[in-house]
Each structure stands twice: as C-alpha cells, then as structure tokens.
Amino acid sequence: MPAQAAPGEIWGKVSMQGSIVDTACAIDTGSYEQSIDMGILPIGLLRQVGHGPVQPFSIALIGCKLTPHDGDNWQTFSVTFDGPANGEWFTVSGAAKGVALSLQDASGQTVQPGLATSKQDIKPGDHVLNYGLRLVSDETPLRPGEYQTAIRFKLDYY
C-alpha cells in the first residue's frame, strides 16, 4: 500500500486464515456447519408417543484417500458426536423442558454422546454418512417452548 493514497482512491484490506491437515477425507463445506430444523411438535404427541419424527441429516466426506502424507495407510474411521448430554441423549436449552435429542445412525441405532461409532472402512472417493435426530421425552415434566443445542462431530482415522 502506498504511503499516501491519491485523491479518489480507496484502500482496503482482506485477511484470511486456514490450516493444512493430513486426513483421509475432507468434510464438504455444506456439511461442516449445519442447522437442522426440528419443526413444530405438539406436546400431546410427546406425552402419548414419547418422541417426535426423525429429522435426517448427513455429513459428506470428499476426496477420501488411503495414503497419508507420512506413516502407515489409513484403513478405517469412526465418528464421535459431542455436546451437552445426559446419558444417551443430547440435552437442549431454552424455554422447552422435559425433552432431549436422540441421535441415530443410518441403521436406526442410537449414537451416544462422546462415544465413537463403530469403525467403518475408508474407501477412496466421496461418501455420505447419514444420521437422524429425534426429539424425545426425557421423563421429566414437559413444558412447551423453543429449544436449541449444538452438537459437534469429529472423525478419527485408524
């Protein structure tokens, strides 16, 4: 940037940051941060059935490869979901009470907070991991209202 700007010139600055990692797969940018709309659920349905419908979401892995930059080849990976939890459910905050979120894998099995999923084989190319979230009654008194939570995920390679 010149020491003095000429009349009529406007200067700006663009900053950026990033990192380089050695992983078997990259996470597609559309999967990196997601917002899942759980919809509106009548409290009577929660009282009667104990849960709402499953809201699907997916994590797209792109450019998977088996050979790291340095070291042994990767063979498998697992996913760990983490966030505020109480046992096998993710807790929520907000005005709604008596509810939590259950996370399920593609086969309908519960994915417990903080525990790695079963190892899956890494195959070269792109892959989609499918999951679902379900609002469940946590056996405490129900109170209607809005709720929210944040669930993080990480992939570990072996």
mmCIF file with all atom_site columns, C-alpha atoms in Angstrom:
data_model
loop_
_atom_site.group_PDB
_atom_site.id
_atom_site.type_symbol
_atom_site.label_atom_id
_atom_site.label_alt_id
_atom_site.label_comp_id
_atom_site.label_asym_id
_atom_site.label_entity_id
_atom_site.label_seq_id
_atom_site.pdbx_PDB_ins_code
_atom_site.Cartn_x
_atom_site.Cartn_y
_atom_site.Cartn_z
_atom_site.occupancy
_atom_site.B_iso_or_equiv
_atom_site.pdbx_formal_charge
_atom_site.auth_seq_id
_atom_site.auth_comp_id
_atom_site.auth_asym_id
_atom_site.auth_atom_id
_atom_site.pdbx_PDB_model_num
ATOM 1   C CA . MET A 1 1   ? 0.000   0.000   0.000  1.00 0.00 ? 1   MET A CA 1
ATOM 2   C CA . PRO A 1 2   ? 1.477   3.399   -0.893 1.00 0.00 ? 2   PRO A CA 1
ATOM 3   C CA . ALA A 1 3   ? 2.350   5.809   1.887  1.00 0.00 ? 3   ALA A CA 1
ATOM 4   C CA . GLN A 1 4   ? -0.198  8.294   0.601  1.00 0.00 ? 4   GLN A CA 1
ATOM 5   C CA . ALA A 1 5   ? -3.327  7.499   -1.342 1.00 0.00 ? 5   ALA A CA 1
ATOM 6   C CA . ALA A 1 6   ? -4.071  9.606   -4.388 1.00 0.00 ? 6   ALA A CA 1
ATOM 7   C CA . PRO A 1 7   ? -7.287  11.632  -4.301 1.00 0.00 ? 7   PRO A CA 1
ATOM 8   C CA . GLY A 1 8   ? -10.270 9.433   -5.153 1.00 0.00 ? 8   GLY A CA 1
ATOM 9   C CA . GLU A 1 9   ? -8.531  6.172   -4.203 1.00 0.00 ? 9   GLU A CA 1
ATOM 10  C CA . ILE A 1 10  ? -9.952  3.938   -1.503 1.00 0.00 ? 10  ILE A CA 1
ATOM 11  C CA . TRP A 1 11  ? -7.837  1.242   0.092  1.00 0.00 ? 11  TRP A CA 1
ATOM 12  C CA . GLY A 1 12  ? -8.960  -1.826  1.972  1.00 0.00 ? 12  GLY A CA 1
ATOM 13  C CA . LYS A 1 13  ? -7.516  -4.973  3.409  1.00 0.00 ? 13  LYS A CA 1
ATOM 14  C CA . VAL A 1 14  ? -8.534  -8.612  3.169  1.00 0.00 ? 14  VAL A CA 1
ATOM 15  C CA . SER A 1 15  ? -7.316  -11.068 5.810  1.00 0.00 ? 15  SER A CA 1
ATOM 16  C CA . MET A 1 16  ? -7.645  -14.822 5.691  1.00 0.00 ? 16  MET A CA 1
ATOM 17  C CA . GLN A 1 17  ? -6.612  -17.839 7.640  1.00 0.00 ? 17  GLN A CA 1
ATOM 18  C CA . GLY A 1 18  ? -6.684  -21.592 7.286  1.00 0.00 ? 18  GLY A CA 1
ATOM 19  C CA . SER A 1 19  ? -4.786  -24.732 8.082  1.00 0.00 ? 19  SER A CA 1
ATOM 20  C CA . ILE A 1 20  ? -3.347  -27.710 6.289  1.00 0.00 ? 20  ILE A CA 1
ATOM 21  C CA . VAL A 1 21  ? -4.151  -31.103 7.766  1.00 0.00 ? 21  VAL A CA 1
ATOM 22  C CA . ASP A 1 22  ? -3.254  -34.650 6.810  1.00 0.00 ? 22  ASP A CA 1
ATOM 23  C CA . THR A 1 23  ? -6.522  -36.587 6.889  1.00 0.00 ? 23  THR A CA 1
ATOM 24  C CA . ALA A 1 24  ? -8.042  -39.399 4.876  1.00 0.00 ? 24  ALA A CA 1
ATOM 25  C CA . CYS A 1 25  ? -11.127 -37.355 3.906  1.00 0.00 ? 25  CYS A CA 1
ATOM 26  C CA . ALA A 1 26  ? -12.186 -33.739 3.787  1.00 0.00 ? 26  ALA A CA 1
ATOM 27  C CA . ILE A 1 27  ? -15.583 -32.638 5.074  1.00 0.00 ? 27  ILE A CA 1
ATOM 28  C CA . ASP A 1 28  ? -17.672 -30.962 2.383  1.00 0.00 ? 28  ASP A CA 1
ATOM 29  C CA . THR A 1 29  ? -18.255 -27.302 3.228  1.00 0.00 ? 29  THR A CA 1
ATOM 30  C CA . GLY A 1 30  ? -22.033 -27.860 3.164  1.00 0.00 ? 30  GLY A CA 1
ATOM 31  C CA . SER A 1 31  ? -21.658 -30.449 5.926  1.00 0.00 ? 31  SER A CA 1
ATOM 32  C CA . TYR A 1 32  ? -19.235 -28.539 8.115  1.00 0.00 ? 32  TYR A CA 1
ATOM 33  C CA . GLU A 1 33  ? -21.826 -26.366 9.858  1.00 0.00 ? 33  GLU A CA 1
ATOM 34  C CA . GLN A 1 34  ? -25.467 -27.389 9.597  1.00 0.00 ? 34  GLN A CA 1
ATOM 35  C CA . SER A 1 35  ? -28.676 -26.119 11.119 1.00 0.00 ? 35  SER A CA 1
ATOM 36  C CA . ILE A 1 36  ? -31.386 -28.782 11.477 1.00 0.00 ? 36  ILE A CA 1
ATOM 37  C CA . ASP A 1 37  ? -34.983 -27.553 11.717 1.00 0.00 ? 37  ASP A CA 1
ATOM 38  C CA . MET A 1 38  ? -36.724 -29.978 14.068 1.00 0.00 ? 38  MET A CA 1
ATOM 39  C CA . GLY A 1 39  ? -40.104 -28.500 13.194 1.00 0.00 ? 39  GLY A CA 1
ATOM 40  C CA . ILE A 1 40  ? -43.067 -27.863 15.467 1.00 0.00 ? 40  ILE A CA 1
ATOM 41  C CA . LEU A 1 41  ? -44.205 -30.790 17.586 1.00 0.00 ? 41  LEU A CA 1
ATOM 42  C CA . PRO A 1 42  ? -47.432 -30.884 19.627 1.00 0.00 ? 42  PRO A CA 1
ATOM 43  C CA . ILE A 1 43  ? -46.754 -31.536 23.309 1.00 0.00 ? 43  ILE A CA 1
ATOM 44  C CA . GLY A 1 44  ? -49.619 -34.076 23.264 1.00 0.00 ? 44  GLY A CA 1
ATOM 45  C CA . LEU A 1 45  ? -47.680 -36.246 20.798 1.00 0.00 ? 45  LEU A CA 1
ATOM 46  C CA . LEU A 1 46  ? -44.662 -36.247 23.096 1.00 0.00 ? 46  LEU A CA 1
ATOM 47  C CA . ARG A 1 47  ? -46.895 -37.239 26.025 1.00 0.00 ? 47  ARG A CA 1
ATOM 48  C CA . GLN A 1 48  ? -48.565 -40.002 24.012 1.00 0.00 ? 48  GLN A CA 1
ATOM 49  C CA . VAL A 1 49  ? -45.707 -41.453 21.937 1.00 0.00 ? 49  VAL A CA 1
ATOM 50  C CA . GLY A 1 50  ? -42.647 -40.198 23.827 1.00 0.00 ? 50  GLY A CA 1
ATOM 51  C CA . HIS A 1 51  ? -40.816 -38.913 20.750 1.00 0.00 ? 51  HIS A CA 1
ATOM 52  C CA . GLY A 1 52  ? -41.131 -36.975 17.526 1.00 0.00 ? 52  GLY A CA 1
ATOM 53  C CA . PRO A 1 53  ? -40.231 -37.929 13.952 1.00 0.00 ? 53  PRO A CA 1
ATOM 54  C CA . VAL A 1 54  ? -36.635 -38.425 12.847 1.00 0.00 ? 54  VAL A CA 1
ATOM 55  C CA . GLN A 1 55  ? -35.107 -35.413 11.095 1.00 0.00 ? 55  GLN A CA 1
ATOM 56  C CA . PRO A 1 56  ? -32.406 -36.690 8.734  1.00 0.00 ? 56  PRO A CA 1
ATOM 57  C CA . PHE A 1 57  ? -29.068 -35.015 8.129  1.00 0.00 ? 57  PHE A CA 1
ATOM 58  C CA . SER A 1 58  ? -25.858 -36.116 6.501  1.00 0.00 ? 58  SER A CA 1
ATOM 59  C CA . ILE A 1 59  ? -22.132 -35.499 6.550  1.00 0.00 ? 59  ILE A CA 1
ATOM 60  C CA . ALA A 1 60  ? -20.493 -35.543 3.118  1.00 0.00 ? 60  ALA A CA 1
ATOM 61  C CA . LEU A 1 61  ? -16.881 -36.696 3.003  1.00 0.00 ? 61  LEU A CA 1
ATOM 62  C CA . ILE A 1 62  ? -14.940 -35.776 -0.115 1.00 0.00 ? 62  ILE A CA 1
ATOM 63  C CA . GLY A 1 63  ? -11.615 -36.722 -1.643 1.00 0.00 ? 63  GLY A CA 1
ATOM 64  C CA . CYS A 1 64  ? -11.029 -39.720 0.620  1.00 0.00 ? 64  CYS A CA 1
ATOM 65  C CA . LYS A 1 65  ? -7.679  -41.444 0.199  1.00 0.00 ? 65  LYS A CA 1
ATOM 66  C CA . LEU A 1 66  ? -5.931  -44.296 1.941  1.00 0.00 ? 66  LEU A CA 1
ATOM 67  C CA . THR A 1 67  ? -2.368  -42.985 1.939  1.00 0.00 ? 67  THR A CA 1
ATOM 68  C CA . PRO A 1 68  ? -1.363  -40.280 4.433  1.00 0.00 ? 68  PRO A CA 1
ATOM 69  C CA . HIS A 1 69  ? 1.454   -37.835 3.748  1.00 0.00 ? 69  HIS A CA 1
ATOM 70  C CA . ASP A 1 70  ? 3.646   -39.688 6.225  1.00 0.00 ? 70  ASP A CA 1
ATOM 71  C CA . GLY A 1 71  ? 3.162   -43.008 8.025  1.00 0.00 ? 71  GLY A CA 1
ATOM 72  C CA . ASP A 1 72  ? 1.034   -46.125 7.633  1.00 0.00 ? 72  ASP A CA 1
ATOM 73  C CA . ASN A 1 73  ? -2.040  -46.287 5.416  1.00 0.00 ? 73  ASN A CA 1
ATOM 74  C CA . TRP A 1 74  ? -5.404  -45.454 6.913  1.00 0.00 ? 74  TRP A CA 1
ATOM 75  C CA . GLN A 1 75  ? -7.861  -48.338 6.925  1.00 0.00 ? 75  GLN A CA 1
ATOM 76  C CA . THR A 1 76  ? -10.872 -47.245 8.974  1.00 0.00 ? 76  THR A CA 1
ATOM 77  C CA . PHE A 1 77  ? -12.511 -44.244 10.601 1.00 0.00 ? 77  PHE A CA 1
ATOM 78  C CA . SER A 1 78  ? -15.034 -43.531 13.338 1.00 0.00 ? 78  SER A CA 1
ATOM 79  C CA . VAL A 1 79  ? -17.201 -40.514 14.116 1.00 0.00 ? 79  VAL A CA 1
ATOM 80  C CA . THR A 1 80  ? -17.700 -39.061 17.592 1.00 0.00 ? 80  THR A CA 1
ATOM 81  C CA . PHE A 1 81  ? -20.527 -36.626 18.344 1.00 0.00 ? 81  PHE A CA 1
ATOM 82  C CA . ASP A 1 82  ? -20.135 -34.425 21.396 1.00 0.00 ? 82  ASP A CA 1
ATOM 83  C CA . GLY A 1 83  ? -22.148 -31.740 23.131 1.00 0.00 ? 83  GLY A CA 1
ATOM 84  C CA . PRO A 1 84  ? -24.234 -31.174 26.252 1.00 0.00 ? 84  PRO A CA 1
ATOM 85  C CA . ALA A 1 85  ? -25.545 -34.582 27.221 1.00 0.00 ? 85  ALA A CA 1
ATOM 86  C CA . ASN A 1 86  ? -27.292 -36.656 29.846 1.00 0.00 ? 86  ASN A CA 1
ATOM 87  C CA . GLY A 1 87  ? -26.648 -40.348 29.334 1.00 0.00 ? 87  GLY A CA 1
ATOM 88  C CA . GLU A 1 88  ? -27.563 -41.444 25.823 1.00 0.00 ? 88  GLU A CA 1
ATOM 89  C CA . TRP A 1 89  ? -29.238 -38.158 24.801 1.00 0.00 ? 89  TRP A CA 1
ATOM 90  C CA . PHE A 1 90  ? -28.097 -34.664 23.941 1.00 0.00 ? 90  PHE A CA 1
ATOM 91  C CA . THR A 1 91  ? -29.634 -32.059 26.224 1.00 0.00 ? 91  THR A CA 1
ATOM 92  C CA . VAL A 1 92  ? -31.251 -28.855 24.992 1.00 0.00 ? 92  VAL A CA 1
ATOM 93  C CA . SER A 1 93  ? -31.552 -25.358 26.392 1.00 0.00 ? 93  SER A CA 1
ATOM 94  C CA . GLY A 1 94  ? -34.355 -22.849 26.063 1.00 0.00 ? 94  GLY A CA 1
ATOM 95  C CA . ALA A 1 95  ? -37.924 -22.492 27.302 1.00 0.00 ? 95  ALA A CA 1
ATOM 96  C CA . ALA A 1 96  ? -38.935 -26.066 26.400 1.00 0.00 ? 96  ALA A CA 1
ATOM 97  C CA . LYS A 1 97  ? -38.444 -28.551 29.235 1.00 0.00 ? 97  LYS A CA 1
ATOM 98  C CA . GLY A 1 98  ? -38.675 -32.317 29.538 1.00 0.00 ? 98  GLY A CA 1
ATOM 99  C CA . VAL A 1 99  ? -37.077 -33.040 26.167 1.00 0.00 ? 99  VAL A CA 1
ATOM 100 C CA . ALA A 1 100 ? -33.727 -34.093 24.740 1.00 0.00 ? 100 ALA A CA 1
ATOM 101 C CA . LEU A 1 101 ? -32.363 -35.164 21.352 1.00 0.00 ? 101 LEU A CA 1
ATOM 102 C CA . SER A 1 102 ? -31.591 -38.714 20.330 1.00 0.00 ? 102 SER A CA 1
ATOM 103 C CA . LEU A 1 103 ? -29.024 -39.171 17.555 1.00 0.00 ? 103 LEU A CA 1
ATOM 104 C CA . GLN A 1 104 ? -29.290 -42.232 15.309 1.00 0.00 ? 104 GLN A CA 1
ATOM 105 C CA . ASP A 1 105 ? -27.072 -43.697 12.623 1.00 0.00 ? 105 ASP A CA 1
ATOM 106 C CA . ALA A 1 106 ? -28.329 -44.836 9.209  1.00 0.00 ? 106 ALA A CA 1
ATOM 107 C CA . SER A 1 107 ? -29.495 -48.182 10.627 1.00 0.00 ? 107 SER A CA 1
ATOM 108 C CA . GLY A 1 108 ? -31.501 -46.529 13.424 1.00 0.00 ? 108 GLY A CA 1
ATOM 109 C CA . GLN A 1 109 ? -29.028 -47.378 16.192 1.00 0.00 ? 109 GLN A CA 1
ATOM 110 C CA . THR A 1 110 ? -28.556 -44.754 18.904 1.00 0.00 ? 110 THR A CA 1
ATOM 111 C CA . VAL A 1 111 ? -25.262 -42.870 18.724 1.00 0.00 ? 111 VAL A CA 1
ATOM 112 C CA . GLN A 1 112 ? -24.274 -41.981 22.269 1.00 0.00 ? 112 GLN A CA 1
ATOM 113 C CA . PRO A 1 113 ? -22.729 -38.591 23.056 1.00 0.00 ? 113 PRO A CA 1
ATOM 114 C CA . GLY A 1 114 ? -18.950 -38.716 23.406 1.00 0.00 ? 114 GLY A CA 1
ATOM 115 C CA . LEU A 1 115 ? -18.600 -42.331 22.228 1.00 0.00 ? 115 LEU A CA 1
ATOM 116 C CA . ALA A 1 116 ? -17.041 -43.207 18.877 1.00 0.00 ? 116 ALA A CA 1
ATOM 117 C CA . THR A 1 117 ? -19.210 -45.013 16.352 1.00 0.00 ? 117 THR A CA 1
ATOM 118 C CA . SER A 1 118 ? -18.165 -48.423 15.081 1.00 0.00 ? 118 SER A CA 1
ATOM 119 C CA . LYS A 1 119 ? -15.186 -48.250 12.758 1.00 0.00 ? 119 LYS A CA 1
ATOM 120 C CA . GLN A 1 120 ? -16.022 -48.049 9.063  1.00 0.00 ? 120 GLN A CA 1
ATOM 121 C CA . ASP A 1 121 ? -13.742 -48.866 6.145  1.00 0.00 ? 121 ASP A CA 1
ATOM 122 C CA . ILE A 1 122 ? -12.249 -45.957 4.255  1.00 0.00 ? 122 ILE A CA 1
ATOM 123 C CA . LYS A 1 123 ? -12.830 -46.192 0.524  1.00 0.00 ? 123 LYS A CA 1
ATOM 124 C CA . PRO A 1 124 ? -11.260 -43.769 -1.959 1.00 0.00 ? 124 PRO A CA 1
ATOM 125 C CA . GLY A 1 125 ? -13.574 -41.070 -3.313 1.00 0.00 ? 125 GLY A CA 1
ATOM 126 C CA . ASP A 1 126 ? -16.618 -39.295 -1.894 1.00 0.00 ? 126 ASP A CA 1
ATOM 127 C CA . HIS A 1 127 ? -19.035 -40.683 0.716  1.00 0.00 ? 127 HIS A CA 1
ATOM 128 C CA . VAL A 1 128 ? -22.149 -39.574 2.567  1.00 0.00 ? 128 VAL A CA 1
ATOM 129 C CA . LEU A 1 129 ? -22.741 -40.518 6.211  1.00 0.00 ? 129 LEU A CA 1
ATOM 130 C CA . ASN A 1 130 ? -26.443 -40.447 7.089  1.00 0.00 ? 130 ASN A CA 1
ATOM 131 C CA . TYR A 1 131 ? -27.816 -39.719 10.552 1.00 0.00 ? 131 TYR A CA 1
ATOM 132 C CA . GLY A 1 132 ? -31.048 -38.614 12.159 1.00 0.00 ? 132 GLY A CA 1
ATOM 133 C CA . LEU A 1 133 ? -32.093 -36.516 15.145 1.00 0.00 ? 133 LEU A CA 1
ATOM 134 C CA . ARG A 1 134 ? -35.270 -37.169 17.109 1.00 0.00 ? 134 ARG A CA 1
ATOM 135 C CA . LEU A 1 135 ? -36.823 -35.111 19.899 1.00 0.00 ? 135 LEU A CA 1
ATOM 136 C CA . VAL A 1 136 ? -37.553 -37.409 22.843 1.00 0.00 ? 136 VAL A CA 1
ATOM 137 C CA . SER A 1 137 ? -39.225 -37.011 26.214 1.00 0.00 ? 137 SER A CA 1
ATOM 138 C CA . ASP A 1 138 ? -36.592 -37.240 28.945 1.00 0.00 ? 138 ASP A CA 1
ATOM 139 C CA . GLU A 1 139 ? -39.147 -38.420 31.537 1.00 0.00 ? 139 GLU A CA 1
ATOM 140 C CA . THR A 1 140 ? -39.238 -35.062 33.346 1.00 0.00 ? 140 THR A CA 1
ATOM 141 C CA . PRO A 1 141 ? -42.313 -32.786 33.212 1.00 0.00 ? 141 PRO A CA 1
ATOM 142 C CA . LEU A 1 142 ? -42.916 -31.382 29.730 1.00 0.00 ? 142 LEU A CA 1
ATOM 143 C CA . ARG A 1 143 ? -43.166 -27.651 29.124 1.00 0.00 ? 143 ARG A CA 1
ATOM 144 C CA . PRO A 1 144 ? -43.742 -26.152 25.664 1.00 0.00 ? 144 PRO A CA 1
ATOM 145 C CA . GLY A 1 145 ? -41.339 -23.632 24.185 1.00 0.00 ? 145 GLY A CA 1
ATOM 146 C CA . GLU A 1 146 ? -38.396 -23.220 21.878 1.00 0.00 ? 146 GLU A CA 1
ATOM 147 C CA . TYR A 1 147 ? -35.186 -25.181 22.350 1.00 0.00 ? 147 TYR A CA 1
ATOM 148 C CA . GLN A 1 148 ? -31.714 -25.393 20.856 1.00 0.00 ? 148 GLN A CA 1
ATOM 149 C CA . THR A 1 149 ? -28.404 -27.149 21.269 1.00 0.00 ? 149 THR A CA 1
ATOM 150 C CA . ALA A 1 150 ? -25.068 -27.517 19.488 1.00 0.00 ? 150 ALA A CA 1
ATOM 151 C CA . ILE A 1 151 ? -23.627 -30.917 18.634 1.00 0.00 ? 151 ILE A CA 1
ATOM 152 C CA . ARG A 1 152 ? -20.051 -31.171 17.386 1.00 0.00 ? 152 ARG A CA 1
ATOM 153 C CA . PHE A 1 153 ? -18.571 -34.078 15.464 1.00 0.00 ? 153 PHE A CA 1
ATOM 154 C CA . LYS A 1 154 ? -15.067 -35.290 14.731 1.00 0.00 ? 154 LYS A CA 1
ATOM 155 C CA . LEU A 1 155 ? -13.609 -38.044 12.586 1.00 0.00 ? 155 LEU A CA 1
ATOM 156 C CA . ASP A 1 156 ? -10.755 -40.247 13.782 1.00 0.00 ? 156 ASP A CA 1
ATOM 157 C CA . TYR A 1 157 ? -8.705  -42.314 11.340 1.00 0.00 ? 157 TYR A CA 1
ATOM 158 C CA . TYR A 1 158 ? -7.007  -45.630 12.116 1.00 0.00 ? 158 TYR A CA 1
#
